[in-house]
CSV table of C-alpha atoms and ligand atoms in Angstrom, one decimal:
chain,number,residue,atom,x,y,z
I,944,UNK,CA,-74.0,-161.3,178.5
I,945,UNK,CA,-76.2,-164.0,179.5
I,946,UNK,CA,-79.7,-164.1,177.9
I,947,UNK,CA,-82.2,-161.8,179.8
I,948,UNK,CA,-85.1,-163.6,181.5
I,949,UNK,CA,-88.2,-161.5,181.4
I,950,UNK,CA,-91.0,-163.9,182.5
I,951,UNK,CA,-94.6,-163.0,181.7
I,952,UNK,CA,-97.2,-164.0,184.3
I,953,UNK,CA,-97.5,-167.3,182.7
I,954,UNK,CA,-94.3,-168.2,184.7
I,955,UNK,CA,-96.2,-168.3,187.9
I,956,UNK,CA,-97.0,-172.1,188.4
I,957,UNK,CA,-100.0,-173.1,190.2
I,958,UNK,CA,-99.0,-173.4,193.9
I,959,UNK,CA,-100.7,-173.7,197.3
I,960,UNK,CA,-101.4,-170.4,199.2
I,961,UNK,CA,-98.2,-169.3,200.8
I,962,UNK,CA,-97.6,-167.4,204.1
I,963,UNK,CA,-94.6,-165.1,203.6
I,964,UNK,CA,-92.6,-163.3,206.1
I,965,UNK,CA,-90.4,-160.8,204.2
I,966,UNK,CA,-87.0,-159.6,205.8
I,967,UNK,CA,-85.8,-156.1,204.3
I,968,UNK,CA,-83.3,-153.4,205.5
I,969,UNK,CA,-83.8,-150.7,203.1
I,970,UNK,CA,-86.1,-149.3,200.3
I,971,UNK,CA,-88.3,-152.1,200.0
I,972,UNK,CA,-89.0,-152.1,196.3
I,973,UNK,CA,-88.8,-155.9,196.1
I,974,UNK,CA,-91.2,-156.1,198.9
I,975,UNK,CA,-93.5,-154.0,196.9
I,976,UNK,CA,-93.0,-155.8,193.9
I,977,UNK,CA,-94.2,-159.0,195.5
I,978,UNK,CA,-97.2,-157.4,197.3
I,979,UNK,CA,-98.2,-156.0,194.1
I,980,UNK,CA,-98.0,-159.4,192.5
I,981,UNK,CA,-100.2,-160.7,195.1
I,982,UNK,CA,-102.6,-158.0,194.9
I,983,UNK,CA,-102.9,-158.5,190.9
I,984,UNK,CA,-103.7,-162.3,191.5
I,985,UNK,CA,-100.3,-163.7,190.0
I,986,UNK,CA,-98.6,-164.9,193.4
I,987,UNK,CA,-101.1,-167.0,195.5
I,988,UNK,CA,-99.8,-165.8,198.8
I,989,UNK,CA,-100.2,-163.4,201.9
I,990,UNK,CA,-97.4,-161.4,203.3
I,991,UNK,CA,-98.0,-162.0,207.1
I,992,UNK,CA,-95.2,-159.8,208.3
I,993,UNK,CA,-92.3,-157.6,207.2
I,994,UNK,CA,-89.2,-157.7,209.6
I,995,UNK,CA,-87.0,-154.7,209.2
I,996,UNK,CA,-83.6,-153.8,211.1
I,997,UNK,CA,-83.2,-150.3,210.2
I,998,UNK,CA,-85.6,-147.6,212.1
I,999,UNK,CA,-85.6,-145.5,209.0
I,1000,UNK,CA,-86.0,-148.2,206.4
I,1001,UNK,CA,-88.4,-146.9,203.7
I,1002,UNK,CA,-89.9,-150.5,203.5
I,1003,UNK,CA,-92.2,-149.4,206.5
I,1004,UNK,CA,-94.1,-146.8,204.5
I,1005,UNK,CA,-94.5,-149.5,201.6
I,1006,UNK,CA,-95.6,-152.1,204.2
I,1007,UNK,CA,-98.3,-149.5,205.6
I,1008,UNK,CA,-99.8,-148.9,202.0
I,1009,UNK,CA,-100.3,-152.7,201.6
I,1010,UNK,CA,-101.5,-153.2,205.0
I,1011,UNK,CA,-98.7,-155.4,206.0
I,1012,UNK,CA,-97.6,-155.4,209.7
I,1013,UNK,CA,-94.0,-154.3,210.2
I,1014,UNK,CA,-91.8,-155.3,213.1
I,1015,UNK,CA,-88.5,-153.3,213.8
I,1016,UNK,CA,-85.7,-155.8,215.2
I,1017,UNK,CA,-82.7,-153.4,215.3
I,1018,UNK,CA,-79.5,-155.4,215.0
I,1019,UNK,CA,-77.8,-152.7,217.0
I,1020,UNK,CA,-79.8,-153.9,220.3
I,1021,UNK,CA,-78.8,-157.4,220.0
I,1022,UNK,CA,-75.5,-158.9,221.5
I,1023,UNK,CA,-74.8,-161.3,218.5
I,1024,UNK,CA,-76.1,-162.4,215.3
I,1025,UNK,CA,-77.6,-165.4,216.8
I,1026,UNK,CA,-79.6,-163.4,219.3
I,1027,UNK,CA,-81.0,-161.2,216.5
I,1028,UNK,CA,-81.9,-164.4,214.5
I,1029,UNK,CA,-83.4,-166.0,217.4
I,1030,UNK,CA,-85.8,-162.8,217.6
I,1031,UNK,CA,-86.5,-163.0,213.9
I,1032,UNK,CA,-87.4,-166.6,214.2
I,1033,UNK,CA,-89.8,-165.8,217.2
I,1034,UNK,CA,-91.5,-163.1,215.3
I,1035,UNK,CA,-92.0,-165.0,212.0
I,1036,UNK,CA,-93.4,-167.9,213.9
I,1037,UNK,CA,-95.7,-165.6,215.7
I,1038,UNK,CA,-96.9,-164.3,212.5
I,1039,UNK,CA,-97.3,-168.2,211.3
I,1040,UNK,CA,-94.9,-167.6,208.5
I,1041,UNK,CA,-94.0,-170.6,206.5
I,1042,UNK,CA,-91.8,-169.0,203.6
I,1043,UNK,CA,-89.1,-166.3,204.6
I,1044,UNK,CA,-88.4,-164.1,201.6
I,1045,UNK,CA,-85.2,-161.9,202.4
I,1046,UNK,CA,-85.7,-158.8,200.0
I,1047,UNK,CA,-82.6,-156.6,200.5
I,1048,UNK,CA,-81.6,-158.1,204.0
I,1049,UNK,CA,-78.3,-156.5,204.5
I,1050,UNK,CA,-77.3,-158.7,207.5
I,1051,UNK,CA,-75.6,-162.2,207.2
I,1052,UNK,CA,-77.8,-164.8,208.8
I,1053,UNK,CA,-76.8,-167.8,211.1
I,1054,UNK,CA,-78.0,-171.4,211.3
I,1055,UNK,CA,-80.3,-170.1,213.9
I,1056,UNK,CA,-82.6,-168.9,211.1
I,1057,UNK,CA,-81.6,-171.3,208.4
I,1058,UNK,CA,-82.4,-174.4,210.5
I,1059,UNK,CA,-85.8,-172.9,211.8
I,1060,UNK,CA,-87.2,-172.8,208.0
I,1061,UNK,CA,-85.4,-175.7,206.3
I,1062,UNK,CA,-85.5,-175.3,202.6
I,1063,UNK,CA,-88.0,-172.3,203.1
I,1064,UNK,CA,-85.8,-169.3,202.8
I,1065,UNK,CA,-85.3,-167.3,199.7
I,1066,UNK,CA,-82.7,-164.4,199.1
I,1067,UNK,CA,-82.0,-162.2,196.3
I,1068,UNK,CA,-78.6,-160.9,195.2
I,1069,UNK,CA,-77.8,-158.3,192.7
I,1070,UNK,CA,-75.1,-159.8,190.8
I,1071,UNK,CA,-74.8,-163.1,189.1
I,1072,UNK,CA,-74.3,-166.2,191.2
I,1073,UNK,CA,-72.3,-168.3,191.6
I,1074,UNK,CA,-69.5,-166.0,190.3
I,1075,UNK,CA,-70.1,-162.9,192.2
I,1076,UNK,CA,-71.0,-163.5,195.8
I,1077,UNK,CA,-70.8,-161.3,198.7
I,1078,UNK,CA,-67.5,-160.9,200.2
I,1079,UNK,CA,-67.7,-163.9,202.7
I,1080,UNK,CA,-67.2,-167.5,201.5
I,1081,UNK,CA,-70.5,-168.6,203.3
I,1082,UNK,CA,-72.8,-166.1,201.9
I,1083,UNK,CA,-75.0,-166.3,198.7
I,1084,UNK,CA,-74.8,-170.0,198.2
I,1085,UNK,CA,-77.7,-172.3,197.9
I,1086,UNK,CA,-79.8,-173.4,195.0
I,1087,UNK,CA,-80.5,-170.9,192.3
I,1088,UNK,CA,-84.3,-170.4,191.2
I,1089,UNK,CA,-84.0,-167.8,188.6
I,1090,UNK,CA,-81.4,-165.3,187.1
I,1091,UNK,CA,-81.6,-162.4,184.9
I,1092,UNK,CA,-78.3,-160.6,183.5
I,1093,UNK,CA,-78.4,-156.9,182.8
I,1094,UNK,CA,-75.8,-155.0,180.7
I,1095,UNK,CA,-73.6,-152.3,182.0
I,1096,UNK,CA,-73.4,-149.6,179.7
I,1097,UNK,CA,-70.7,-147.0,178.9
I,1098,UNK,CA,-71.1,-144.0,181.2
I,1099,UNK,CA,-73.6,-145.7,183.6
I,1100,UNK,CA,-74.0,-144.3,187.1
I,1101,UNK,CA,-74.4,-146.6,190.0
I,1102,UNK,CA,-78.0,-145.4,190.1
I,1103,UNK,CA,-78.8,-146.1,186.6
I,1104,UNK,CA,-77.4,-149.7,187.1
I,1105,UNK,CA,-79.3,-150.2,190.0
I,1106,UNK,CA,-82.5,-149.3,188.5
I,1107,UNK,CA,-81.9,-151.6,185.6
I,1108,UNK,CA,-81.3,-154.4,188.2
I,1109,UNK,CA,-84.3,-153.6,190.1
I,1110,UNK,CA,-86.6,-153.5,187.0
I,1111,UNK,CA,-85.4,-157.2,186.5
I,1112,UNK,CA,-85.8,-158.3,190.1
I,1113,UNK,CA,-89.1,-156.9,190.4
I,1114,UNK,CA,-90.2,-159.2,187.6
I,1115,UNK,CA,-88.3,-162.5,188.4
I,1116,UNK,CA,-88.4,-162.4,192.5
I,1117,UNK,CA,-92.4,-162.9,192.8
I,1118,UNK,CA,-92.1,-165.7,190.1
I,1119,UNK,CA,-89.2,-167.3,191.9
I,1120,UNK,CA,-91.3,-167.5,195.0
I,1121,UNK,CA,-94.1,-169.5,193.2
I,1122,UNK,CA,-91.4,-171.8,191.5
I,1123,UNK,CA,-89.6,-172.5,194.7
I,1124,UNK,CA,-92.9,-173.6,196.4
I,1125,UNK,CA,-93.4,-176.0,193.6
I,1126,UNK,CA,-90.1,-177.2,193.5
I,1127,UNK,CA,-89.9,-178.1,197.3
I,1128,UNK,CA,-93.2,-180.2,196.8
I,1129,UNK,CA,-91.3,-182.7,194.8
G,1694,LIG,C1,-81.8,-155.5,195.7
G,1694,LIG,O1,-81.1,-155.1,194.6
G,1694,LIG,C2,-81.3,-156.9,196.2
G,1694,LIG,O2,-80.8,-157.4,195.2
G,1694,LIG,C3,-80.1,-156.3,197.0
G,1694,LIG,O3,-80.6,-155.0,197.7
G,1694,LIG,C4,-81.4,-154.4,196.9
G,1694,LIG,C5,-82.7,-154.1,197.8
G,1694,LIG,O4,-83.5,-153.3,197.1
G,1694,LIG,N1,-79.9,-157.4,197.9
G,1694,LIG,C6,-78.6,-157.4,198.6
G,1694,LIG,O5,-77.7,-156.7,198.3
G,1694,LIG,C7,-78.6,-158.8,199.6
G,1694,LIG,N2,-77.4,-158.8,200.2
G,1694,LIG,P1,-84.9,-153.0,197.7
G,1694,LIG,O6,-84.9,-152.8,199.2
G,1694,LIG,O7,-85.5,-151.9,197.0
G,1694,LIG,O8,-85.8,-154.3,197.5
């Protein structure tokens, strides 16, 4: 097992104020961790908008609690991945986003999105990279900012393991945003 990384809040390097657009498909617990980190004064940022693609995604309730506008772009209503991504780009630009944070976004994104925010897109993946990518060669590549490893225990349920992963993600993702912002300045 790799060493556990558990950053405390000194892991947040001083960084310019960031305008974030979060993309989420489901529960949105990582969205909440980021929003909470901002509220607690650790991450210097504002979440301009949350884009979600599933009408019943729980992230909407969390966005409401943090007073963040949520925009539904249902992938089922678009003819191609590119058309969906173009609508996402338009929305992110309308909300004057300068950093895109994919937090449990369950769609493969295309160059339409990637090229609209060069070096300004972050993603989170629940298994260790580069060894355990998603099941398509082109996904889950890119520079790694932070990783944490968790043990798989005997008798684990999927839910128990998921909770253990989430606990780590909630710590490291807000810090990863600050670190990425600093790294791209150099
Ligand atoms: C997270 O565990 C994240 O790593 C994973 O989805 C979960 C979202 O949880 N992301 C992916 O699988 C991306 N392909 P959340 O909705 O509670 O933040």
